[in-house]
XYZ file of C-alpha atoms in Angstrom:
699
model
C -46.119 26.068 31.958
C -43.035 25.160 34.030
C -40.047 27.348 33.243
C -37.012 25.240 32.119
C -33.764 25.449 34.098
C -30.261 25.752 32.691
C -27.872 22.886 33.307
C -25.700 23.724 36.292
C -22.382 22.524 34.808
C -22.513 24.968 31.862
C -19.764 27.591 31.812
C -20.112 31.059 30.291
C -16.796 32.415 29.031
C -15.919 35.790 27.471
C -15.534 35.634 23.705
C -14.037 37.819 20.997
C -15.752 40.833 19.507
C -17.961 40.053 16.532
C -17.470 41.560 13.102
C -20.072 44.284 13.800
C -18.265 45.318 17.000
C -20.696 43.840 19.548
C -19.280 41.628 22.308
C -19.752 37.877 22.306
C -19.577 35.044 24.829
C -18.819 31.342 24.592
C -21.132 28.827 26.255
C -19.230 25.641 27.158
C -20.917 22.269 27.634
C -18.200 20.268 29.481
C -20.120 16.994 29.301
C -19.943 16.872 25.511
C -16.997 19.297 25.215
C -19.013 21.504 22.869
C -18.851 25.271 22.553
C -21.557 27.717 21.453
C -20.839 31.306 20.484
C -23.659 33.599 21.637
C -24.290 37.258 20.908
C -25.178 40.143 23.201
C -28.941 39.564 23.022
C -28.643 35.885 24.044
C -26.248 36.821 26.861
C -28.672 39.385 28.303
C -31.476 36.819 28.211
C -29.319 34.206 29.975
C -28.366 36.746 32.679
C -32.069 37.086 33.527
C -33.017 33.414 32.997
C -33.791 33.015 36.698
C -36.752 35.466 36.325
C -38.504 32.457 34.781
C -40.939 34.491 32.666
C -40.441 35.342 29.001
C -42.381 38.619 29.115
C -40.576 39.768 32.267
C -37.175 38.900 30.811
C -37.902 40.843 27.619
C -39.117 43.842 29.608
C -36.028 43.779 31.881
C -33.624 43.655 28.956
C -35.424 46.478 27.173
C -35.420 48.709 30.280
C -31.810 48.082 31.391
C -30.015 48.034 28.028
C -30.192 49.589 24.604
C -31.689 46.370 23.217
C -35.366 46.136 22.400
C -36.775 42.627 22.956
C -40.136 40.912 22.890
C -41.304 37.518 24.034
C -40.571 35.973 20.614
C -36.855 36.765 21.067
C -36.823 35.064 24.479
C -38.672 32.030 23.127
C -36.159 31.801 20.276
C -33.341 31.641 22.843
C -35.291 28.969 24.730
C -35.643 26.895 21.580
C -31.893 27.241 20.938
C -31.128 25.968 24.437
C -33.572 23.074 24.164
C -32.448 21.929 20.707
C -28.824 21.844 21.854
C -29.635 19.994 25.128
C -28.490 22.834 27.386
C -31.529 22.689 29.685
C -32.168 20.419 32.645
C -34.478 17.483 32.045
C -37.757 18.134 33.811
C -40.117 15.416 35.057
C -42.225 14.294 32.147
C -39.785 15.483 29.487
C -37.550 12.412 29.464
C -39.607 10.906 26.685
C -39.329 14.095 24.651
C -35.558 14.095 25.194
C -35.346 10.463 24.110
C -37.398 11.182 21.001
C -35.213 14.172 20.180
C -32.051 12.081 20.679
C -33.491 9.306 18.534
C -34.335 11.827 15.837
C -30.803 13.220 15.915
C -29.262 9.757 15.712
C -31.695 8.554 13.058
C -32.198 4.965 12.035
C -29.629 2.192 12.284
C -29.009 2.534 8.551
C -28.368 6.269 8.937
C -26.023 5.604 11.857
C -24.105 3.010 9.817
C -24.029 5.314 6.810
C -22.688 8.222 8.846
C -20.007 6.061 10.452
C -18.947 4.752 7.055
C -18.562 8.281 5.717
C -16.783 9.662 8.785
C -15.845 8.383 12.226
C -13.076 8.847 14.779
C -11.033 6.366 16.784
C -9.400 8.064 19.811
C -6.102 6.406 20.684
C -4.430 8.457 23.439
C -5.290 11.068 26.063
C -2.228 13.282 25.759
C -3.142 16.271 27.922
C -0.971 15.378 30.945
C 1.921 14.251 28.742
C 1.747 17.507 26.761
C 1.994 19.464 30.001
C 5.142 17.606 31.046
C 6.904 18.210 27.730
C 5.626 21.740 27.164
C 8.965 23.316 28.158
C 10.769 21.379 25.424
C 8.087 22.216 22.859
C 8.469 25.906 23.765
C 12.065 25.786 22.517
C 10.886 24.691 19.071
C 8.325 27.504 18.943
C 10.808 30.217 19.883
C 11.957 32.952 17.553
C 15.567 31.755 17.833
C 14.630 28.297 16.551
C 12.659 29.898 13.704
C 15.748 31.811 12.547
C 17.850 28.650 12.948
C 15.323 26.750 10.793
C 15.497 29.452 8.130
C 19.310 29.180 8.133
C 19.036 25.381 7.804
C 16.703 25.825 4.840
C 19.070 28.220 3.059
C 22.052 25.925 3.660
C 20.036 22.909 2.506
C 18.926 24.690 -0.673
C 22.569 25.517 -1.355
C 23.421 21.805 -1.142
C 20.499 20.950 -3.421
C 21.675 23.484 -6.017
C 25.206 22.060 -5.915
C 24.006 18.454 -6.292
C 20.946 18.998 -8.447
C 21.456 15.882 -10.579
C 21.602 13.666 -7.483
C 18.522 15.424 -6.112
C 16.468 14.747 -9.241
C 17.747 11.156 -9.321
C 16.417 10.724 -5.773
C 12.929 11.463 -7.110
C 13.196 8.469 -9.436
C 14.393 6.279 -6.568
C 11.227 7.029 -4.573
C 9.266 4.882 -7.034
C 11.157 1.737 -6.036
C 9.913 -0.613 -3.294
C 12.503 0.655 -0.831
C 11.659 4.232 -1.790
C 7.956 3.638 -1.226
C 8.732 2.069 2.167
C 10.768 5.149 3.105
C 7.915 7.354 1.936
C 5.417 5.456 4.098
C 7.610 5.677 7.189
C 8.349 9.369 6.611
C 4.645 10.072 6.076
C 3.737 8.469 9.425
C 6.428 10.498 11.201
C 5.458 13.789 9.598
C 1.755 13.272 10.351
C 2.579 12.582 13.994
C 4.662 15.766 14.156
C 1.866 17.648 12.400
C -0.659 16.711 15.081
C 1.835 17.351 17.890
C 2.276 20.838 16.474
C -1.452 21.471 16.943
C -1.496 19.848 20.387
C 1.532 21.630 21.902
C 0.432 25.017 20.541
C -3.065 24.581 21.978
C -1.585 23.516 25.325
C 0.703 26.562 25.356
C -2.350 28.834 25.197
C -4.017 27.020 28.104
C -6.362 24.717 26.179
C -6.975 21.123 27.195
C -6.287 18.455 24.563
C -8.474 15.502 25.586
C -7.771 13.027 22.752
C -5.631 12.282 19.726
C -6.266 9.465 17.286
C -7.243 8.467 13.774
C -10.250 9.745 11.829
C -11.620 7.915 8.798
C -13.084 9.909 5.906
C -14.768 7.408 3.577
C -12.507 4.759 5.170
C -9.390 6.835 4.396
C -7.294 7.209 7.592
C -6.176 10.634 8.800
C -4.632 11.655 12.101
C -6.610 14.117 14.236
C -6.223 16.141 17.427
C -9.193 17.322 19.487
C -8.606 21.072 19.866
C -12.215 22.096 20.487
C -11.184 24.042 23.580
C -9.571 26.680 21.364
C -13.051 28.226 21.357
C -12.260 29.313 24.914
C -9.690 31.738 23.524
C -10.811 35.316 23.017
C -7.966 36.117 20.609
C -8.541 34.947 17.067
C -4.786 35.271 16.436
C -4.136 32.596 19.046
C -6.710 30.340 17.375
C -5.061 31.120 14.047
C -1.651 30.030 15.367
C -3.122 26.775 16.667
C -4.806 26.045 13.329
C -1.604 26.809 11.384
C 0.720 24.956 13.767
C 0.506 21.654 11.878
C 1.428 23.147 8.508
C 4.164 25.295 10.080
C 5.575 22.178 11.768
C 5.699 20.312 8.467
C 7.409 23.229 6.750
C 9.992 23.274 9.532
C 10.536 19.530 9.166
C 10.955 20.012 5.411
C 13.604 22.706 5.992
C 15.677 20.471 8.298
C 15.114 17.463 6.014
C 16.506 19.455 3.084
C 19.671 20.101 5.069
C 19.802 16.446 6.152
C 19.591 15.297 2.533
C 22.620 17.445 1.689
C 24.690 16.052 4.600
C 23.695 12.367 4.838
C 25.339 9.604 2.769
C 23.296 7.559 0.314
C 20.928 5.142 2.012
C 17.479 4.748 3.510
C 17.872 7.741 5.854
C 18.734 10.003 2.950
C 15.736 8.676 0.994
C 13.474 9.413 3.965
C 14.970 12.919 4.236
C 14.256 13.482 0.535
C 10.625 12.445 0.998
C 10.230 14.787 3.983
C 11.897 17.615 2.064
C 9.718 17.312 -1.033
C 6.762 15.079 -1.741
C 5.230 14.604 1.717
C 4.805 18.265 2.681
C 3.765 19.262 -0.838
C 0.986 16.659 -0.764
C 0.091 17.730 2.777
C -0.180 21.382 1.804
C -2.315 20.473 -1.190
C -4.811 18.791 1.174
C -4.472 20.510 4.563
C -4.127 24.032 3.180
C -7.347 23.741 1.170
C -10.125 25.847 2.728
C -12.800 23.910 0.838
C -12.788 20.968 3.276
C -12.795 21.135 7.074
C -9.033 20.761 7.352
C -6.374 23.158 8.610
C -6.815 25.593 5.733
C -10.496 26.028 6.558
C -9.844 26.893 10.206
C -6.947 29.175 9.265
C -9.194 31.098 6.893
C -12.047 31.174 9.426
C -9.830 32.579 12.173
C -8.121 35.026 9.822
C -11.503 36.375 8.691
C -12.860 35.994 12.239
C -15.839 34.092 10.831
C -16.691 30.896 12.752
C -18.770 28.377 10.781
C -17.483 29.880 7.541
C -18.815 27.083 5.347
C -22.335 27.111 6.775
C -22.586 30.901 6.650
C -21.263 31.195 3.096
C -23.509 28.314 1.969
C -26.571 29.987 3.481
C -25.670 33.234 1.726
C -25.098 31.460 -1.591
C -28.421 29.612 -1.331
C -30.192 32.896 -0.568
C -28.524 34.528 -3.588
C -29.479 31.596 -5.815
C -33.142 31.936 -4.809
C -33.025 35.650 -5.461
C -31.504 35.102 -8.901
C -34.119 32.498 -9.794
C -37.257 33.815 -8.107
C -36.642 37.376 -6.820
C -38.378 36.565 -3.524
C -37.075 39.635 -1.726
C -36.163 37.631 1.383
C -33.906 39.073 4.066
C -30.239 38.129 3.843
C -29.088 35.470 6.342
C -26.357 37.931 7.377
C -25.354 41.383 6.294
C -21.863 42.031 4.965
C -20.264 44.684 2.840
C -20.982 44.221 -0.893
C -17.412 43.091 -1.607
C -17.347 40.593 1.252
C -20.769 39.285 0.305
C -19.645 38.612 -3.270
C -16.460 36.937 -2.018
C -18.409 34.635 0.319
C -20.843 33.657 -2.434
C -17.985 32.893 -4.841
C -16.234 30.936 -2.085
C -19.374 28.841 -1.546
C -19.715 28.041 -5.245
C -16.030 27.075 -5.508
C -16.384 24.876 -2.419
C -19.413 23.103 -3.917
C -17.563 22.504 -7.196
C -14.439 21.316 -5.348
C -16.400 18.904 -3.175
C -18.308 17.597 -6.187
C -15.023 16.700 -7.919
C -13.484 15.236 -4.741
C -16.512 13.138 -3.807
C -16.975 11.873 -7.351
C -13.290 10.927 -7.402
C -13.574 9.139 -4.064
C -16.689 7.339 -5.278
C -14.896 6.141 -8.418
C -11.903 4.947 -6.354
C -14.184 3.128 -3.920
C -15.979 1.483 -6.836
C -12.764 0.290 -8.496
C -10.918 -0.883 -5.384
C -13.792 -2.531 -3.523
C -15.598 -5.756 -4.378
C -17.816 -5.103 -7.406
C -21.152 -5.394 -5.616
C -19.896 -3.504 -2.551
C -18.229 -0.926 -4.772
C -21.477 -0.208 -6.623
C -23.365 0.142 -3.320
C -20.784 2.507 -1.818
C -20.642 4.499 -5.050
C -24.424 5.001 -4.928
C -24.237 5.896 -1.211
C -21.647 8.623 -1.753
C -23.439 10.097 -4.760
C -26.720 10.134 -2.833
C -25.266 11.539 0.423
C -22.889 14.174 -0.898
C -24.617 15.259 -4.114
C -28.263 14.266 -4.330
C -29.149 14.971 -0.688
C -28.063 18.659 -0.764
C -30.044 19.089 -3.991
C -33.075 17.445 -2.357
C -32.826 19.751 0.664
C -32.748 22.812 -1.571
C -35.755 21.576 -3.545
C -37.635 21.123 -0.254
C -36.801 24.726 0.611
C -38.293 25.757 -2.734
C -41.384 23.689 -1.975
C -41.900 25.551 1.298
C -41.690 28.856 -0.590
C -43.872 27.729 -3.480
C -46.800 30.109 -2.791
C -44.401 33.059 -3.049
C -42.409 31.587 -5.922
C -45.364 31.106 -8.248
C -46.426 34.740 -7.853
C -43.091 36.191 -8.979
C -42.428 37.173 -12.569
C -38.777 36.111 -12.216
C -39.996 32.566 -11.530
C -41.704 32.470 -14.928
C -38.516 33.679 -16.617
C -36.492 31.032 -14.780
C -38.987 28.351 -15.789
C -38.814 29.447 -19.432
C -35.010 29.425 -19.233
C -35.077 25.908 -17.790
C -37.421 24.709 -20.533
C -35.151 26.324 -23.113
C -32.071 24.592 -21.695
C -33.866 21.252 -21.631
C -34.997 21.813 -25.212
C -31.460 22.651 -26.287
C -30.187 19.512 -24.555
C -32.816 17.278 -26.180
C -32.848 18.906 -29.627
C -30.564 17.131 -32.137
C -27.675 19.366 -33.174
C -25.578 18.906 -36.299
C -22.315 17.285 -35.291
C -19.246 19.282 -36.314
C -16.071 17.287 -35.733
C -12.833 19.245 -36.072
C -9.398 17.686 -36.460
C -6.176 18.100 -38.376
C -5.881 16.225 -41.659
C -3.393 15.565 -44.468
C -4.290 16.335 -48.085
C -2.345 13.977 -50.384
C -2.683 12.734 -53.969
C -4.196 9.279 -54.384
C -1.331 8.268 -56.721
C 2.061 9.838 -56.098
C 5.580 8.658 -56.994
C 8.722 10.527 -55.926
C 11.655 10.328 -58.346
C 15.065 9.846 -56.673
C 18.582 9.163 -57.810
C 19.174 5.469 -56.935
C 22.798 6.217 -56.107
C 25.646 8.606 -56.926
C 25.219 9.385 -60.609
C 25.625 11.965 -63.355
C 22.534 13.468 -64.964
C 22.456 12.963 -68.727
C 19.026 14.421 -69.508
C 15.786 15.630 -67.914
C 13.334 15.397 -70.794
C 10.318 16.928 -69.040
C 9.838 20.340 -67.424
C 7.779 21.397 -64.413
C 4.073 20.638 -64.910
C 4.571 18.410 -67.956
C 2.305 15.401 -68.467
C 4.200 12.112 -68.529
C 2.611 8.996 -69.990
C 2.898 5.629 -68.273
C 6.183 3.896 -69.219
C 7.807 7.082 -70.481
C 11.284 7.887 -69.036
C 11.400 10.784 -66.607
C 15.187 11.198 -66.342
C 18.380 9.599 -67.701
C 21.335 9.173 -65.395
C 24.613 7.357 -65.659
C 26.772 5.699 -63.009
C 30.405 5.354 -64.229
C 31.157 2.774 -61.550
C 28.269 0.555 -62.628
C 29.148 0.992 -66.330
C 32.762 -0.006 -65.630
C 31.577 -3.093 -63.732
C 29.268 -3.975 -66.638
C 32.050 -3.660 -69.208
C 34.326 -5.842 -67.079
C 31.597 -8.437 -66.621
C 30.766 -8.426 -70.360
C 34.435 -8.954 -71.257
C 34.637 -11.801 -68.767
C 31.571 -13.417 -70.374
C 33.167 -13.201 -73.838
C 36.363 -14.822 -72.522
C 34.464 -17.630 -70.813
C 32.388 -18.315 -73.946
C 35.583 -18.631 -75.992
C 37.087 -21.035 -73.453
C 33.938 -23.137 -73.488
C 33.898 -23.280 -77.289
C 37.584 -24.320 -77.552
C 37.458 -27.125 -74.989
C 38.419 -30.663 -76.317
C 36.875 -33.982 -75.634
C 39.459 -35.393 -73.225
C 38.774 -35.969 -69.552
C 40.786 -32.890 -68.537
C 39.013 -30.772 -71.158
C 35.601 -31.962 -69.967
C 36.499 -31.034 -66.366
C 37.636 -27.548 -67.466
C 34.467 -27.162 -69.583
C 32.201 -27.861 -66.610
C 33.891 -25.255 -64.376
C 33.959 -22.755 -67.240
C 30.217 -23.130 -67.805
C 29.549 -22.554 -64.081
C 31.664 -19.383 -64.144
C 29.853 -18.290 -67.311
C 26.422 -18.743 -65.695
C 27.537 -16.725 -62.669
C 28.891 -13.918 -64.855
C 25.721 -13.820 -66.968
C 23.577 -13.575 -63.777
C 25.784 -10.752 -62.529
C 25.430 -8.984 -65.888
C 21.631 -9.279 -65.728
C 21.677 -7.788 -62.205
C 23.850 -4.904 -63.383
C 21.450 -4.263 -66.277
C 18.533 -4.136 -63.846
C 20.495 -1.771 -61.593
C 21.365 0.463 -64.564
C 17.671 0.506 -65.570
C 16.939 2.235 -62.268
C 19.050 5.140 -63.508
C 16.451 5.662 -66.229
C 13.218 5.786 -64.138
C 9.986 5.387 -66.080
C 6.536 6.604 -65.030
C 4.484 3.780 -63.413
C 1.303 5.673 -64.306
C 0.221 8.699 -66.287
C 0.594 11.872 -64.317
C 1.952 15.391 -64.033
C 5.474 16.264 -62.975
C 5.996 18.620 -59.986
C 8.855 19.914 -57.866
C 11.401 19.700 -60.660
C 14.616 21.413 -59.553
C 15.130 24.304 -61.982
C 18.906 24.176 -61.441
C 19.248 20.642 -62.794
C 21.265 20.418 -66.026
C 22.982 17.648 -68.018
C 26.351 16.680 -66.623
C 25.444 17.569 -63.034
C 26.478 15.063 -60.369
C 23.746 13.773 -58.077
C 24.049 12.376 -54.580
C 22.532 9.136 -53.346
C 18.725 9.396 -52.897
C 18.646 12.987 -54.152
C 15.095 13.935 -55.115
C 14.588 14.994 -58.722
C 10.835 15.416 -59.116
C 7.392 14.270 -57.970
C 4.995 12.454 -60.280
C 1.367 13.008 -59.304
C -1.257 10.795 -60.927
C -4.574 11.909 -62.326
C -6.646 9.762 -59.908
C -7.553 12.686 -57.646
C -6.764 13.653 -54.046
C -7.789 12.464 -50.617
C -7.601 13.640 -47.005
C -6.679 11.349 -44.112
C -7.251 11.976 -40.431
C -7.532 10.017 -37.159
C -10.527 10.225 -34.797
C -11.380 8.688 -31.433
C -14.236 6.298 -30.752
C -16.645 9.028 -29.629
C -16.212 10.934 -32.900
C -16.365 7.770 -35.033
C -19.855 7.036 -33.685
C -21.094 10.295 -35.213
C -19.811 9.856 -38.775
C -20.291 7.372 -41.590
C -19.351 7.127 -45.289
C -21.149 9.780 -47.280
C -20.908 12.575 -44.679
C -19.662 15.856 -46.124
C -16.683 17.816 -44.847
C -14.534 20.904 -45.474
C -10.752 21.284 -45.559
C -8.615 24.420 -45.232
C -4.827 24.293 -45.398
C -2.919 25.572 -42.367
C -1.124 28.173 -44.422
C -4.334 29.482 -45.962
C -3.254 28.547 -49.502
C -5.898 27.584 -51.989
C -9.649 27.532 -51.626
C -11.831 25.647 -49.149
C -12.141 22.076 -50.414
C -15.359 20.059 -50.343
C -14.891 16.478 -49.150
C -16.908 13.333 -48.592
C -16.160 10.544 -46.136
C -15.228 7.500 -48.224
C -13.873 4.995 -45.678
C -13.629 4.463 -41.914
C -11.291 1.787 -40.571
C -12.918 -0.835 -38.371
C -9.762 -1.352 -36.262
C -7.762 1.159 -34.271
C -4.453 2.427 -35.562
C -1.440 1.023 -33.734
C 1.196 3.295 -35.294
C 0.790 6.823 -36.662
C 2.229 6.681 -40.178
C 2.300 10.416 -40.839
C 4.153 12.291 -38.096
C 2.826 15.615 -39.360
C -0.496 14.880 -37.634
C 1.222 14.376 -34.260
C 0.703 17.040 -31.601
C 4.448 17.675 -31.450
C 4.342 18.744 -35.108
C 1.226 20.881 -34.824
C -1.417 18.203 -35.392
C -4.092 16.933 -33.007
C -2.937 13.371 -32.266
C -1.267 12.794 -28.896
C 1.523 10.260 -29.370
C 4.525 8.821 -27.568
C 7.677 7.679 -29.309
C 8.778 4.075 -28.852
C 11.508 2.385 -30.864
C 11.384 5.075 -33.501
C 7.619 4.769 -34.006
C 4.816 7.134 -33.011
C 2.248 5.308 -30.849
C -1.131 7.064 -30.263
C -1.998 7.648 -26.612
C -5.601 6.490 -27.165
C -7.508 4.342 -29.585
C -7.854 6.168 -32.921
C -9.465 5.163 -36.200
C -8.216 6.291 -39.612
C -10.785 8.115 -41.702
C -10.322 8.682 -45.448
C -12.182 11.433 -47.317
C -12.396 11.971 -51.084
C -11.874 15.478 -52.498
C -14.814 16.573 -54.650
C -13.805 20.142 -55.572
C -10.907 21.337 -57.766
C -7.535 21.375 -56.029
C -6.326 24.609 -57.599
C -3.179 26.015 -56.002
C -2.853 22.988 -53.698
C -2.092 20.592 -56.575
C 1.161 18.685 -56.604
C 1.932 18.684 -52.866
C 0.804 17.302 -49.519
C -0.823 19.824 -47.192
C -1.772 19.698 -43.550
C -4.890 21.617 -42.642
C -8.022 21.888 -40.541
C -10.735 19.370 -41.313
C -14.377 19.861 -40.300
C -16.679 16.862 -40.787
C -20.453 17.335 -40.700
C -21.467 14.325 -38.611
C -24.846 12.931 -37.718
C -27.190 15.202 -35.757
C -27.327 14.263 -32.074
C -28.627 15.801 -28.865
C -26.336 16.523 -25.932
C -28.608 14.601 -23.588
C -28.623 11.601 -25.894
C -24.836 11.588 -26.125
C -24.307 11.654 -22.360
C -27.060 9.100 -21.804
C -25.510 6.759 -24.364
C -22.090 7.122 -22.740
C -23.533 6.433 -19.301
C -25.387 3.352 -20.529
C -22.287 2.055 -22.317
C -20.250 2.410 -19.118
C -22.926 0.624 -17.076
C -23.198 -2.214 -19.586
C -19.425 -2.548 -19.795
C -18.989 -2.640 -16.025
C -21.869 -5.115 -15.703
C -20.045 -7.492 -18.042
C -22.361 -7.330 -21.064
């Protein structure tokens, strides 16, 4: 077998010490501008690669170092070099290289898919330009400029505190068309400065910056700077400064923009300064500072921990831990860390998976809604398959490879039983318990009020007395109305006398006609006054019991307008009203039982039965006591004095079947639990998914 040769243009550079203290080296492929970190063992093998014999290389390393190697270790290094195209192409291996390259690239569909999900467009080659302007950039990275920036920030914050109302008003102005234009311009500027921060810092430490341009992540544009040569650096603190340079630059821009906002007059420049001082860098930090995607935050964390390929290493550790939890295979750890660090890396991997799941699902939904329907559905399926289903498939394939060991482990049986149990719990119908706030009110209730300022003559009934329909509840008198009635009655008597004494001449007939018209008007006014006075002697519209009678009421007492005297509660029973969303409405129907407990704990638990469910949503919440602002469960917004529900809600009425007891005579808010139809969790989610698909398909 012909021994493969290393490519002559490869460069071997010293690297930083690894976490276990052993030295490392960096292998640079200048053709592809790729860097490979290699450990001590690989370095010793490469030093002796010219021996051209695996057994001889292993023997030489074992004799001249403290390492103990065999031919398998040398062959593993050879495979690493071949898989990463670091060996010279020998005669007869061109076809193998082409097949390997074709396998890496994949099919045309895979190439198109990959370039839809992520691709780069290099725009400039800034390395020479960065070298010419490096002296100016050094001024902005000096300690003096840092202190000056801090002073600008403090002075700017002072101006913001003094003009806080104008500052908050500027936030509202950013939602106008001119404000959005200023935001777009400021965002372009700050992103350019962000990337220049990376580029100038890398150049200061002697790294070449070959390209800058725009990268597209699921067709979303983002600026990028090629700083791969930072792997040449042996100091992780230098790499850390390069990774953090973009965020530090934006924070510096925000500090100076804060000062500019305090000094500039109103206009577009001040709006742009406000955007730079607030929203743009906050949004940038929320994205770039996240270590869960391969943005600045990820590289900052990697360099700070001195752990290159942090995601891949934590993912491998988390997958190993998952297999141990499920199957107890006893496999060797991918890497060894301290117990605390191992737990932290596993937790970090799980958080990253959850974060990416939410982000990719969100991107998929946005792509679906903003693209053409058919294209949106296709891209949605692509993203779900690539980012979610494919990693699951790869892990299942790893389980398949370990199946002979998995089926022999007792832990595997326990995991299988747990899975069957979970599936059974998801499929098994569970009684639906729907909780909400509700209002307990009498079916028939009539509050007794004073119709106007009046004097109480009598209150014939006491608290708790039964009042028959048509029986007076109170007698009140209004002196002003009585005086008007007496005056009107006297006027009627006078007009009747004038009408009776009129003659038969033409003048008398004319006076008789006008007198009769005045008499009719006065009689109508008298009838209206009698009806008004009848309101001061309210009579029960139905048979009921009297509650909330003021014990301090006594004859002769003056009452104010609309003053409440008592509450008449009919004998037709009580009901509870609540409002539920569409999902809850699907699980209940008339006849379902329920329970009600008052918020204050008064009275016993009441048994209820659903009597009616509205078929249309409620546009206005009639009872504000069920609003979330008052302690209820309904989210509302106030508009023109009315409470408008934030989502579609249906009113549900329930009849009370048990004795009211201590709750009689009043309205009570409480907790309502309705026993809905039994339903499985899997069935609910499946029904929701099908309803969404049918709705989006236009059915």
